Coordinates of C-alpha atoms and ligand atoms in Angstrom, one line a residue:
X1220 CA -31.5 -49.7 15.7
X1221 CA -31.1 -51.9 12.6
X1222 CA -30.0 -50.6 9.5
X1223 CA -32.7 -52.5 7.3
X1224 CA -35.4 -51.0 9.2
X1225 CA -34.3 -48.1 6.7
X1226 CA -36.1 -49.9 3.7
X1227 CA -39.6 -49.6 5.6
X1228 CA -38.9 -46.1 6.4
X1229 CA -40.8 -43.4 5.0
X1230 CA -39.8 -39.8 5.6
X1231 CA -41.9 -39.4 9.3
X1232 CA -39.7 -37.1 11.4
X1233 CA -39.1 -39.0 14.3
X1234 CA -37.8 -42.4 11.5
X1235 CA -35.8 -39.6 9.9
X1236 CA -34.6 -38.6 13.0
X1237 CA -33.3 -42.2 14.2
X1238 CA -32.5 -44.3 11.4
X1239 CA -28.9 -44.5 9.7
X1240 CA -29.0 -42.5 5.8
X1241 CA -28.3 -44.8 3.1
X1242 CA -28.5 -48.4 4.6
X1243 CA -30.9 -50.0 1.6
X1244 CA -28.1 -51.0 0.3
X1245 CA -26.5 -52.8 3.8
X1246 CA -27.6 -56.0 5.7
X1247 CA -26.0 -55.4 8.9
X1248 CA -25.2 -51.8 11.2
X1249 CA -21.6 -50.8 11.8
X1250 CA -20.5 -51.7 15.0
X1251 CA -20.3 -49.2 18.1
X1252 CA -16.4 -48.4 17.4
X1253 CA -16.6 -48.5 14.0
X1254 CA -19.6 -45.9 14.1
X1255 CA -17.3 -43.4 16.5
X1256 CA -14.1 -44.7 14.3
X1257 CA -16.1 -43.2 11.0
X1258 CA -17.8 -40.5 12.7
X1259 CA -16.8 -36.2 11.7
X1260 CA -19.4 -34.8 13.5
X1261 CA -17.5 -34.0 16.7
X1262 CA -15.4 -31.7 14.9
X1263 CA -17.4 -30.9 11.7
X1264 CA -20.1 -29.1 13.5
X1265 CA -17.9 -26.0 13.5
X1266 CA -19.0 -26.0 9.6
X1267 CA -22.5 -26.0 10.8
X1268 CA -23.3 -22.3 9.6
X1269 CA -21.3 -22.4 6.0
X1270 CA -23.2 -25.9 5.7
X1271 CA -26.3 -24.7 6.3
X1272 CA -25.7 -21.1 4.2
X1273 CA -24.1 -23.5 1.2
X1274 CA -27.7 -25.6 1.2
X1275 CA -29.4 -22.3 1.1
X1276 CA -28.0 -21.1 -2.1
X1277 CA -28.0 -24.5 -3.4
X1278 CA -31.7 -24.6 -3.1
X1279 CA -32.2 -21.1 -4.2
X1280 CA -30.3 -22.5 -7.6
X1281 CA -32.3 -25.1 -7.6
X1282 CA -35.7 -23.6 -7.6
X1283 CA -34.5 -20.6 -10.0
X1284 CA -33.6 -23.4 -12.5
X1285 CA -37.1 -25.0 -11.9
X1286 CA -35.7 -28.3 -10.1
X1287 CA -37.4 -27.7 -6.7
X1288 CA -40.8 -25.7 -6.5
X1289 CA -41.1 -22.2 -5.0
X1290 CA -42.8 -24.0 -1.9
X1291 CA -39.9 -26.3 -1.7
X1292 CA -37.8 -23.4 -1.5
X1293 CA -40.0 -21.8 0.9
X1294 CA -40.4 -24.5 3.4
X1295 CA -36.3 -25.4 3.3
X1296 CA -35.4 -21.5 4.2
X1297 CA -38.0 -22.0 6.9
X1298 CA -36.5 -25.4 8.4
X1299 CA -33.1 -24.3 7.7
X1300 CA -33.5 -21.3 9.4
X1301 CA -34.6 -22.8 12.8
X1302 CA -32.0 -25.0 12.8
X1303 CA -29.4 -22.4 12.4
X1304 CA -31.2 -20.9 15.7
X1305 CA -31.4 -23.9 17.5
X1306 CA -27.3 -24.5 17.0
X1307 CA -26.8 -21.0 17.8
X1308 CA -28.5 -21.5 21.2
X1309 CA -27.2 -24.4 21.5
X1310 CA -30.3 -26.2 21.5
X1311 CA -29.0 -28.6 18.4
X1312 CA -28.6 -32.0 19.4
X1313 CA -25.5 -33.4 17.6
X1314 CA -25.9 -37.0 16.8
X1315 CA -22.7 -39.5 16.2
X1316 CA -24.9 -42.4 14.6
X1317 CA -25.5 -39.3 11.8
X1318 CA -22.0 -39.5 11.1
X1319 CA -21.1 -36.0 9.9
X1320 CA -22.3 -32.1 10.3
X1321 CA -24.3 -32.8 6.6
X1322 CA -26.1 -35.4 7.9
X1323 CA -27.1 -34.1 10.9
X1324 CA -28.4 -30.9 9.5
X1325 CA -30.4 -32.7 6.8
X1326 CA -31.6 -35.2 9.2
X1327 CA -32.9 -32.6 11.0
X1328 CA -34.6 -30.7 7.9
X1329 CA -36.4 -33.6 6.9
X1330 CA -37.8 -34.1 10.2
X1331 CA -38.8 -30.7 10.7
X1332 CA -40.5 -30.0 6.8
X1333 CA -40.1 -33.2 5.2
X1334 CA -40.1 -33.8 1.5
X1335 CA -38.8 -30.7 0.9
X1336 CA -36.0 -31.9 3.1
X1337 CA -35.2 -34.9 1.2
X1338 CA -34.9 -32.8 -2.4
X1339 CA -32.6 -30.5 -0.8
X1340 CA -29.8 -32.8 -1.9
X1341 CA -31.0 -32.9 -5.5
X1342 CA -28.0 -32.8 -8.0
X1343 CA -25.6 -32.5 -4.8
X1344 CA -23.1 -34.7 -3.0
X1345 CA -21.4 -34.7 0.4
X1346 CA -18.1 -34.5 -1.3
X1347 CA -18.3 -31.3 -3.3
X1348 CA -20.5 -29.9 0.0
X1349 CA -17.7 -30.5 2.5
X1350 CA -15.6 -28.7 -0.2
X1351 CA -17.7 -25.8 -0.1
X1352 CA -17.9 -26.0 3.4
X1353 CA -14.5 -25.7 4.0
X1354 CA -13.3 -23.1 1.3
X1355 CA -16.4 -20.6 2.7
X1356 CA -14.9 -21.5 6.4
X1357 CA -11.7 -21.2 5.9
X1358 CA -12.0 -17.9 4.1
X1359 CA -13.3 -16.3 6.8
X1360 CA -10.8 -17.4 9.0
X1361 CA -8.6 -15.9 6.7
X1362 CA -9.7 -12.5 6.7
X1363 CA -9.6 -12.7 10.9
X1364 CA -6.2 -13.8 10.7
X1365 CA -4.9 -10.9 8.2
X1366 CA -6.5 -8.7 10.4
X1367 CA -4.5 -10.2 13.2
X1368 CA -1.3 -10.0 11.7
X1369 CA -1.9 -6.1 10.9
X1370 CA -3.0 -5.5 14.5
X1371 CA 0.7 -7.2 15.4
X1372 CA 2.5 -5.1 13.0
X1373 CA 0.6 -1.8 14.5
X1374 CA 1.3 -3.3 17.8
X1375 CA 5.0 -3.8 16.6
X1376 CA 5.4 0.1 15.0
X1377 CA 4.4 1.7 17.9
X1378 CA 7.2 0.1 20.1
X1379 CA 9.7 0.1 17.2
X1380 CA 8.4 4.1 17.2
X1381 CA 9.2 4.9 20.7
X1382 CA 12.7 3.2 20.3
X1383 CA 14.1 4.6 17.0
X1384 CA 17.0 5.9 19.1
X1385 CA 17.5 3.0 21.7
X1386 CA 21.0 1.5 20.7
X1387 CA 21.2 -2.5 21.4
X1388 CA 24.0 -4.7 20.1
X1389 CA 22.9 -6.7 17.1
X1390 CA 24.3 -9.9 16.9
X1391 CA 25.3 -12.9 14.2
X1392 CA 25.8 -16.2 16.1
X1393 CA 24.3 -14.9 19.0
X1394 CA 27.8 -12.7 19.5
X1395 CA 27.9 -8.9 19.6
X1396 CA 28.3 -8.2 15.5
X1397 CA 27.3 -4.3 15.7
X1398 CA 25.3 -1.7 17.3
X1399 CA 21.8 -1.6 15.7
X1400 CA 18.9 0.5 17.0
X1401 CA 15.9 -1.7 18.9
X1402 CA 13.3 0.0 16.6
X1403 CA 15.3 -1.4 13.7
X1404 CA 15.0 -4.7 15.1
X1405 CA 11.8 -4.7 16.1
X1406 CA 10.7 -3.8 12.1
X1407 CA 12.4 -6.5 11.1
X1408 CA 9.6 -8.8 12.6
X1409 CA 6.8 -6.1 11.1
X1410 CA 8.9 -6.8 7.4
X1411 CA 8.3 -10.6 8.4
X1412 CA 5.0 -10.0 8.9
X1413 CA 4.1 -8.1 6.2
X1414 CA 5.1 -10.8 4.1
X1415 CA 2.9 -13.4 5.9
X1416 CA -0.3 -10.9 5.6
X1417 CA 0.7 -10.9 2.2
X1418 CA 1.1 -14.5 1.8
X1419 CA -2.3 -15.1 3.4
X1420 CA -4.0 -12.9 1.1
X1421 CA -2.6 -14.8 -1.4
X1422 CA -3.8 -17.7 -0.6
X1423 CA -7.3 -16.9 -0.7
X1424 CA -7.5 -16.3 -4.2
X1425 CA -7.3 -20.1 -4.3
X1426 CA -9.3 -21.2 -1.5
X1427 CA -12.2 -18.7 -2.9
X1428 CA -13.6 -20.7 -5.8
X1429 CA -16.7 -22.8 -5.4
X1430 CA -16.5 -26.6 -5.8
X1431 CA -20.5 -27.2 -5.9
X1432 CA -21.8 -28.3 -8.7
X1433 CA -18.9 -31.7 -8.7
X1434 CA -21.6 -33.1 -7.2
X1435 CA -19.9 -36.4 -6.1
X1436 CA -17.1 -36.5 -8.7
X1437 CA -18.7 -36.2 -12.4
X1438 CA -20.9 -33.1 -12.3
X1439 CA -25.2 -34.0 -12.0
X1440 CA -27.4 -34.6 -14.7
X1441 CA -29.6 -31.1 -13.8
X1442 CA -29.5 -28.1 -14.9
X1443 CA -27.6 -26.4 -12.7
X1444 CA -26.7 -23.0 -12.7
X1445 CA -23.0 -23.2 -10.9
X1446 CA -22.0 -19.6 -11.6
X1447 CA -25.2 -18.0 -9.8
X1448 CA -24.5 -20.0 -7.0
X1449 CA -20.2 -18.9 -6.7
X1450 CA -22.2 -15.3 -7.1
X1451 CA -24.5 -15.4 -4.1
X1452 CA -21.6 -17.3 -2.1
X1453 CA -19.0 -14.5 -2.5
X1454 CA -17.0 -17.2 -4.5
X1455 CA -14.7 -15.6 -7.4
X1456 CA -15.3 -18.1 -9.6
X1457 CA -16.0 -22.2 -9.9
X1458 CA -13.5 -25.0 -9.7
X1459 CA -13.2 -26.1 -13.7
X1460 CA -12.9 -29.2 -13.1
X1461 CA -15.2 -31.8 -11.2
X1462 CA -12.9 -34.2 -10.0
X1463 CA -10.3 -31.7 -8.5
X1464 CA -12.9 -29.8 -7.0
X1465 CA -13.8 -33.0 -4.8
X1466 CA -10.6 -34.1 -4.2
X1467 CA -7.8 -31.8 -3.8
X1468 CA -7.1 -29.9 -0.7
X1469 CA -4.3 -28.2 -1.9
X1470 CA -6.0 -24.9 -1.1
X1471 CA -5.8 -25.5 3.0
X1472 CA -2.2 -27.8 2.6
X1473 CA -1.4 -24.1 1.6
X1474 CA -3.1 -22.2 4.2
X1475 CA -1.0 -24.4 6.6
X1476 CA 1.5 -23.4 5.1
X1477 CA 1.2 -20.0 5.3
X1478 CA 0.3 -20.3 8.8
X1479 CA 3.2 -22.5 9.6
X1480 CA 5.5 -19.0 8.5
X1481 CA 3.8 -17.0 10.8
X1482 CA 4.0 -19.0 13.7
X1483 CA 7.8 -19.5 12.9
X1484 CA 8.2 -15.9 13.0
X1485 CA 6.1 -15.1 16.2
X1486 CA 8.6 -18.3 17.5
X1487 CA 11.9 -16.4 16.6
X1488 CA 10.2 -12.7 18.2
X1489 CA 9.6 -15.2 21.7
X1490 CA 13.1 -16.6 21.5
X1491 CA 14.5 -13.4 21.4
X1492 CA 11.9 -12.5 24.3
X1493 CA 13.2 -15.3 26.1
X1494 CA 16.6 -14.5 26.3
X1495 CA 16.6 -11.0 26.3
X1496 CA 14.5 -11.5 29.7
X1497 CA 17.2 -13.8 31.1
X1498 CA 19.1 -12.1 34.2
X1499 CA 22.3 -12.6 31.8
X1500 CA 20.5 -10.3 29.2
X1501 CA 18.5 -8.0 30.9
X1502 CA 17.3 -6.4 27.9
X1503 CA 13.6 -6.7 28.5
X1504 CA 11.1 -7.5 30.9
X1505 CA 7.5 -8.9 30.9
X1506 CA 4.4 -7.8 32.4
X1507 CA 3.2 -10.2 35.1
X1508 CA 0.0 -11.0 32.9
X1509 CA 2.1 -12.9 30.1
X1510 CA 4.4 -15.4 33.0
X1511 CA 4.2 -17.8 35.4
X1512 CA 6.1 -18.5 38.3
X1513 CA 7.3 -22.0 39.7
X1514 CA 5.8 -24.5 41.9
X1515 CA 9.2 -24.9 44.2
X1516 CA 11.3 -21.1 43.2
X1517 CA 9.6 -18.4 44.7
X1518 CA 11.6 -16.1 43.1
X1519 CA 10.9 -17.1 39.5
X1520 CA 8.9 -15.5 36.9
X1521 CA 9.6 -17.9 33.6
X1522 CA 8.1 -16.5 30.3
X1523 CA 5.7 -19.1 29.4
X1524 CA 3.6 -17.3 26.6
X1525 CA 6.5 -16.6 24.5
X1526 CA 7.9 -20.5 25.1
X1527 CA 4.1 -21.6 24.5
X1528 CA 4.5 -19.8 21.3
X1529 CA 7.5 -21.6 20.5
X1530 CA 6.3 -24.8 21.3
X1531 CA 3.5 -24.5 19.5
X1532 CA 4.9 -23.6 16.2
X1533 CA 5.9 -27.7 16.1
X1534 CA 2.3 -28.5 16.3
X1535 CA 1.3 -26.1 13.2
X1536 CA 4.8 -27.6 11.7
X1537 CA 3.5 -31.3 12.4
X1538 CA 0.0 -30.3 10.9
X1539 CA 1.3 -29.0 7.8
X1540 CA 3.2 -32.7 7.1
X1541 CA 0.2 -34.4 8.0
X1542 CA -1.8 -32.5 5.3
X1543 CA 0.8 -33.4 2.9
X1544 CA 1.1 -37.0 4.2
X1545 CA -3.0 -37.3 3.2
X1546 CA -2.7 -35.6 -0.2
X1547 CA 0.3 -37.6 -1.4
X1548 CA -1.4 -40.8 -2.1
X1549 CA -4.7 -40.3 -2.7
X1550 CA -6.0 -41.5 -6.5
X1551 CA -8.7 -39.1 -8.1
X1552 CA -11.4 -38.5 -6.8
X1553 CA -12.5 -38.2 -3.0
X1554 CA -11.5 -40.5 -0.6
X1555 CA -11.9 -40.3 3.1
X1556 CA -8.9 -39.6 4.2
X1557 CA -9.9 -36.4 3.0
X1558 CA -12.2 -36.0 6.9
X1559 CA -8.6 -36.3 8.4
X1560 CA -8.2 -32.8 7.0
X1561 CA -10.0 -30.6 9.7
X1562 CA -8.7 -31.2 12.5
X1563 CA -5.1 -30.3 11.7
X1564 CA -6.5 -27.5 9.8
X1565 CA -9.1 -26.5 12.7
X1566 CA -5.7 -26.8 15.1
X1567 CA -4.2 -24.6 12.9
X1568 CA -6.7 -21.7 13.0
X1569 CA -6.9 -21.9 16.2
X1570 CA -4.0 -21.8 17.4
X1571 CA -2.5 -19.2 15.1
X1572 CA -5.4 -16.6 16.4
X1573 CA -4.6 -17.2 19.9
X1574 CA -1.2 -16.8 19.2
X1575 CA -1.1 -13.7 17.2
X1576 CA -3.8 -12.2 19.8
X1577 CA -2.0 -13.2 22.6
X1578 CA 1.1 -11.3 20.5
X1579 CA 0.0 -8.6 20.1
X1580 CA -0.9 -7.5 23.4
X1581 CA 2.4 -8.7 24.9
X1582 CA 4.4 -7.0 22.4
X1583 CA 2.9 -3.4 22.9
X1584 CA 3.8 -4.2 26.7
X1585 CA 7.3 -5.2 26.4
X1586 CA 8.9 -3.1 29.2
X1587 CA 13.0 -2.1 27.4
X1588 CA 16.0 -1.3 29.3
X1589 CA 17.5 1.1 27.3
X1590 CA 20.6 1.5 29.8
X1591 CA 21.1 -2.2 30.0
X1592 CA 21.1 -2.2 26.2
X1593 CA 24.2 0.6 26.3
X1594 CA 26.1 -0.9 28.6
X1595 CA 26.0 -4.4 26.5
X1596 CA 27.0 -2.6 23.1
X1597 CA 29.9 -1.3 25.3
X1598 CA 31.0 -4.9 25.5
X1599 CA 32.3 -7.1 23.0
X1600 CA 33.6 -4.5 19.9
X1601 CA 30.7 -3.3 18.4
X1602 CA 32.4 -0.8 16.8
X1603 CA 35.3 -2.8 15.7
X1604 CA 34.0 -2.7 12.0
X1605 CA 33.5 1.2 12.1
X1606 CA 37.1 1.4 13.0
X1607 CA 38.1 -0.6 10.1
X1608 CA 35.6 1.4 7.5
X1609 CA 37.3 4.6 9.1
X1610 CA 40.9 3.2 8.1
X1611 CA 39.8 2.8 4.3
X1612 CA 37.6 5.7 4.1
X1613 CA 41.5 7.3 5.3
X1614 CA 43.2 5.5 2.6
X1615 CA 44.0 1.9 4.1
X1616 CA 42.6 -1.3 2.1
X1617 CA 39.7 -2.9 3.5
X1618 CA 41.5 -6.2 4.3
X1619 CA 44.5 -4.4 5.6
X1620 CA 42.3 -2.3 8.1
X1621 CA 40.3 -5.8 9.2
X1622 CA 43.7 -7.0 10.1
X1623 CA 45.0 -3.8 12.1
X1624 CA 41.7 -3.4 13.7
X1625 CA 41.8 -7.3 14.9
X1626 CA 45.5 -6.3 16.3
X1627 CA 43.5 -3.6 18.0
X1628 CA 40.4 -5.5 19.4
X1629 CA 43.1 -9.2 20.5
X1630 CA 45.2 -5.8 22.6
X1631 CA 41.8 -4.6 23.9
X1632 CA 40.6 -7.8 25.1
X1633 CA 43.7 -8.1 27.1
X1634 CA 43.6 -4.7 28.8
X1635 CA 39.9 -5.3 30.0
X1636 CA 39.3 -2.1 27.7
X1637 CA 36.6 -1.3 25.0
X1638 CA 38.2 0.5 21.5
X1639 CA 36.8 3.4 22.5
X1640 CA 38.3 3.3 25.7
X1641 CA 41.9 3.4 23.9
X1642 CA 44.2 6.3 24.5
X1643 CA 44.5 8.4 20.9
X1644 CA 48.1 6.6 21.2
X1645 CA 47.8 3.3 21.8
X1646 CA 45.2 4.0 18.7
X1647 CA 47.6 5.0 16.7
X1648 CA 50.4 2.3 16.9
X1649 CA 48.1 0.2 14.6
X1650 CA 48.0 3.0 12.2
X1651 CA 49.4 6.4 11.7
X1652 CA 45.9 7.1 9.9
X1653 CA 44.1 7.7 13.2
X1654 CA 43.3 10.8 14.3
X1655 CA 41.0 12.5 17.4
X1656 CA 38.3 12.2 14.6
X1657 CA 38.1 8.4 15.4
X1658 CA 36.2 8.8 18.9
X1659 CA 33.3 10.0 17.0
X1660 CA 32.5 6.5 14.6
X1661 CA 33.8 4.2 17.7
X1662 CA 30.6 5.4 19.7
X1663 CA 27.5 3.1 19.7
X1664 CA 25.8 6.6 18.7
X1665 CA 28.3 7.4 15.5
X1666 CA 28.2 4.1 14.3
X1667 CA 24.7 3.6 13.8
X1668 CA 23.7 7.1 12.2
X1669 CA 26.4 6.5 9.8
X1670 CA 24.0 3.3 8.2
X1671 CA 22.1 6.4 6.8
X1672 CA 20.3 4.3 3.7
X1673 CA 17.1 2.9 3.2
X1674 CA 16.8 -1.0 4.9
X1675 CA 20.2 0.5 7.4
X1676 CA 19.8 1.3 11.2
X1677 CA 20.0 4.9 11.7
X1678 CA 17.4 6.6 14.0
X1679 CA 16.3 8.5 11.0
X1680 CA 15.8 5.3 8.4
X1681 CA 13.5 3.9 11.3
X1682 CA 11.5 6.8 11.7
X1683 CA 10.8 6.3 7.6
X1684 CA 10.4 2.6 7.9
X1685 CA 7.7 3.2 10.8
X1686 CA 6.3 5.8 8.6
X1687 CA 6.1 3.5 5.7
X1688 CA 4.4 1.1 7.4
X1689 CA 1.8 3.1 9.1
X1690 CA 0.5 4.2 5.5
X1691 CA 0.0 0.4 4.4
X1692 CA -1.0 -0.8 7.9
X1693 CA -3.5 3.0 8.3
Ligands
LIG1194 N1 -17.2 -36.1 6.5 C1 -16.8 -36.1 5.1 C2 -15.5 -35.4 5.0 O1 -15.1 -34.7 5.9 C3 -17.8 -35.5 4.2 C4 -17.8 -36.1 2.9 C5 -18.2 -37.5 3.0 N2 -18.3 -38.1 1.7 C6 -18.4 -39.4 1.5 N3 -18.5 -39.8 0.3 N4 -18.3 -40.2 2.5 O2 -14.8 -35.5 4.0

């Protein structure tokens, strides 16, 4: 196929069909590689049905402001919607010499109702249609995703719920720091999340305005009617300014960002899955569905999901810099570079659904070990700061009571013993303060119903923050 056969061609559906789009203009064809090189339509045709529902309410414009007829209208709707069926059954034949989902589409229209077809793109570019395209996409995605992330944090409540009481050591440096409850450590990860549903929400504001109506960079010369068209698109407003509406993809660099939290969150949750599965832990374990065994240990059962999870969070990671990397050079107003935007944004979706589906399910299964959770906050002083607070609250300076209580612990440590495990005498050689009251704050139990404040890890301040966020999340 030669591109100069182009300059005979009329508008015959089967020429249409074949023939390369603007190649008056060229003397030879692209090569083979170069043709695959340029090519979007392997991965564009995901935008298929925001393409095709963009055209649609560009042509409604267009024949309300009396630039296409009501027939043109008429047969476009007609075409258009046939080929929507035909992708939806998968009939659609995707062609790589037509370079992207657009030209595919159009291709197609034109060959199925002619010149009709070919005013379609009246007062309309590629550049301010891939725009659209992406913006009506990728709020969609959106929506699924915030929805996602609430059914996590429901999925997170409701084990946080069953374990307001459930005493774990909490830990700074990965030591024993102090006994926290496991449903107040579980709605950590639900604050987290909150914040990333937030976030997301966010973020649509921005991707929801409509960039049609650019046209390639300057605006068109018709009469369009751009605010109609953000109207029947759902759009909140336009983009006021031609040139950024083309060219910026700040809107998805964003997204990724967002996106890029979430899965850094669902990373940390799976590290702390992972090791709280390890035999050394014990805290936790996994329904079969969510690990995998080994090829040479029979004995093993390895939590891939949550590693997957972690692994994956890279990817997003490496997306969001390549996003960036694009942007960062470009001179107003499109360039191409700009088609290297979908696939890490694509990845992104992707991946993040999976992820947070995949999530959620595993963390309403987590099996706990309550007594293997006791018998590690009866290891390692938990309790050691609740002995000093009990020495001030008795009259002793903070710092001084630190430094008795340290006495205490280096004494412990020696005699294999836990503080609580301390004879009432032995207690009281590091301060005549002590008395038989002290048994009750050095107990896992004491010490964390005495954090009785909003944001602290009583059993009671859980049940609230679980109630608190069954009202947003209801
Ligand atoms: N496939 C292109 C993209 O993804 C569509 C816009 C093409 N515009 C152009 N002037 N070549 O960005």
């Amino acid at each position: 196929m030669s591109n100069k056969s182009d300059q005979q061609g009329d508008s015959g559906p089967s020429s249409a069909a074949t023939k390369s789009h603007f190649s008056g203009r060229f003397s030879e064809p692209v090569t083979e590689l170069v043709k695959r090189f340029t090519a979007s339509v392997t991965f564009d045709q995901r935008l298929a049905f925001v393409d095709i529902q963009g055209s649609l309410a560009h042509a409604r414009m267009l024949a309300r402001q009396a630039v296409i007829t009501p027939q043109d209208l008429a047969d476009i709707e007609r075409g258009m919607h046939e080929i929507e069926a035909d992708i939806g059954a998968g009939r659609f034949e995707w062609r790589i010499d037509l370079e992207d989902v657009h030209m595919n589409i159009e291709s197609r229209l034109i060959a199925a109702i002619g010149d009709a077809g070919k005013r379609l793109h009246t007062g309309r570019s590629r550049n301010d249609q891939i725009a659209t395209d992406i913006r009506l996409w990728l709020r969609g995605e959106i929506d699924g995703l915030v929805a996602l992330l609430r059914a996590m944090q429901r999925a997170l409540v409701g084990l946080a719920e069953k374990h307001t009481d459930t005493i774990m050591p909490g830990f700074t440096h990965l030591q024993v720091a102090q006994p926290v409850t496991f449903g107040h450590h579980v709605m950590a990860y639900v604050e987290m999340l909150a914040r990333d549903e937030a976030r997301m929400v966010d973020c649509r504001k921005r991707v929801n305005r409509l960039p049609l109506g650019a046209a390639a960079l300057a605006g068109t010369s018709f009469p369009i009617d751009r605010e109609s068209v953000a109207v029947e698109l759902g759009f909140d407003g336009v983009c006021e300014n031609s040139l950024d509406a083309v060219s910026d993809r700040d809107f998805a660099i964003e997204f990724v960002a967002a996106a890029a939290l979430v899965m850094t969150h669902l990373s940390r949750f799976s590290e702390e899955l992972i090791i709280w599965m390890s035999q050394g832990v014990g805290f936790i374990d996994l329904p079969d569905r969510f690990c995998y065994s080994s090829s040479i240990m029979p004995q093993k059962k390895n939590p891939d999901v949550p590693e997957l999870i972690r692994g994956k969070t890279g990817r997003i990671n490496g997306h969001l810099v390549a996003l960036l990397t694009l942007m960062k050079g470009q001179p107003l107003a499109y360039n191409k570079d700009n088609q290297e935007d979908k696939e890490p944004l694509f990845d992104t979706v992707d991946t993040v659904r999976d992820s947070l589906t995949i999530m959620a399910d595993l963390a309403a299964a987590i099996e706990v070990k309550p007594g293997r959770m006791a018998a590690a906050v009866r290891r390692g002083f938990a309790t050691a700061t609740d002995l000093a607070d009990y020495l001030t609250r008795k009259g002793m300076a903070f710092r001084d009571a630190h430094e008795a209580v340290a006495l205490a612990v280096r004494d412990a440590e020696k005699m294999g013993k836990d503080l609580a495990e301390l004879p009432i005498d032995v207690l009281r050689g590091y301060s005549s303060l002590v008395g038989e009251d002290v048994y009750a704050v050095l107990s896992p139990e004491g010490s964390v119903a005495s954090r009785n404040h909003i944001g602290g890890t009583a059993p009671g301040q859980v049940r609230l923050a679980v109630e608190r966020a069954r009202n947003r999340l209801a």
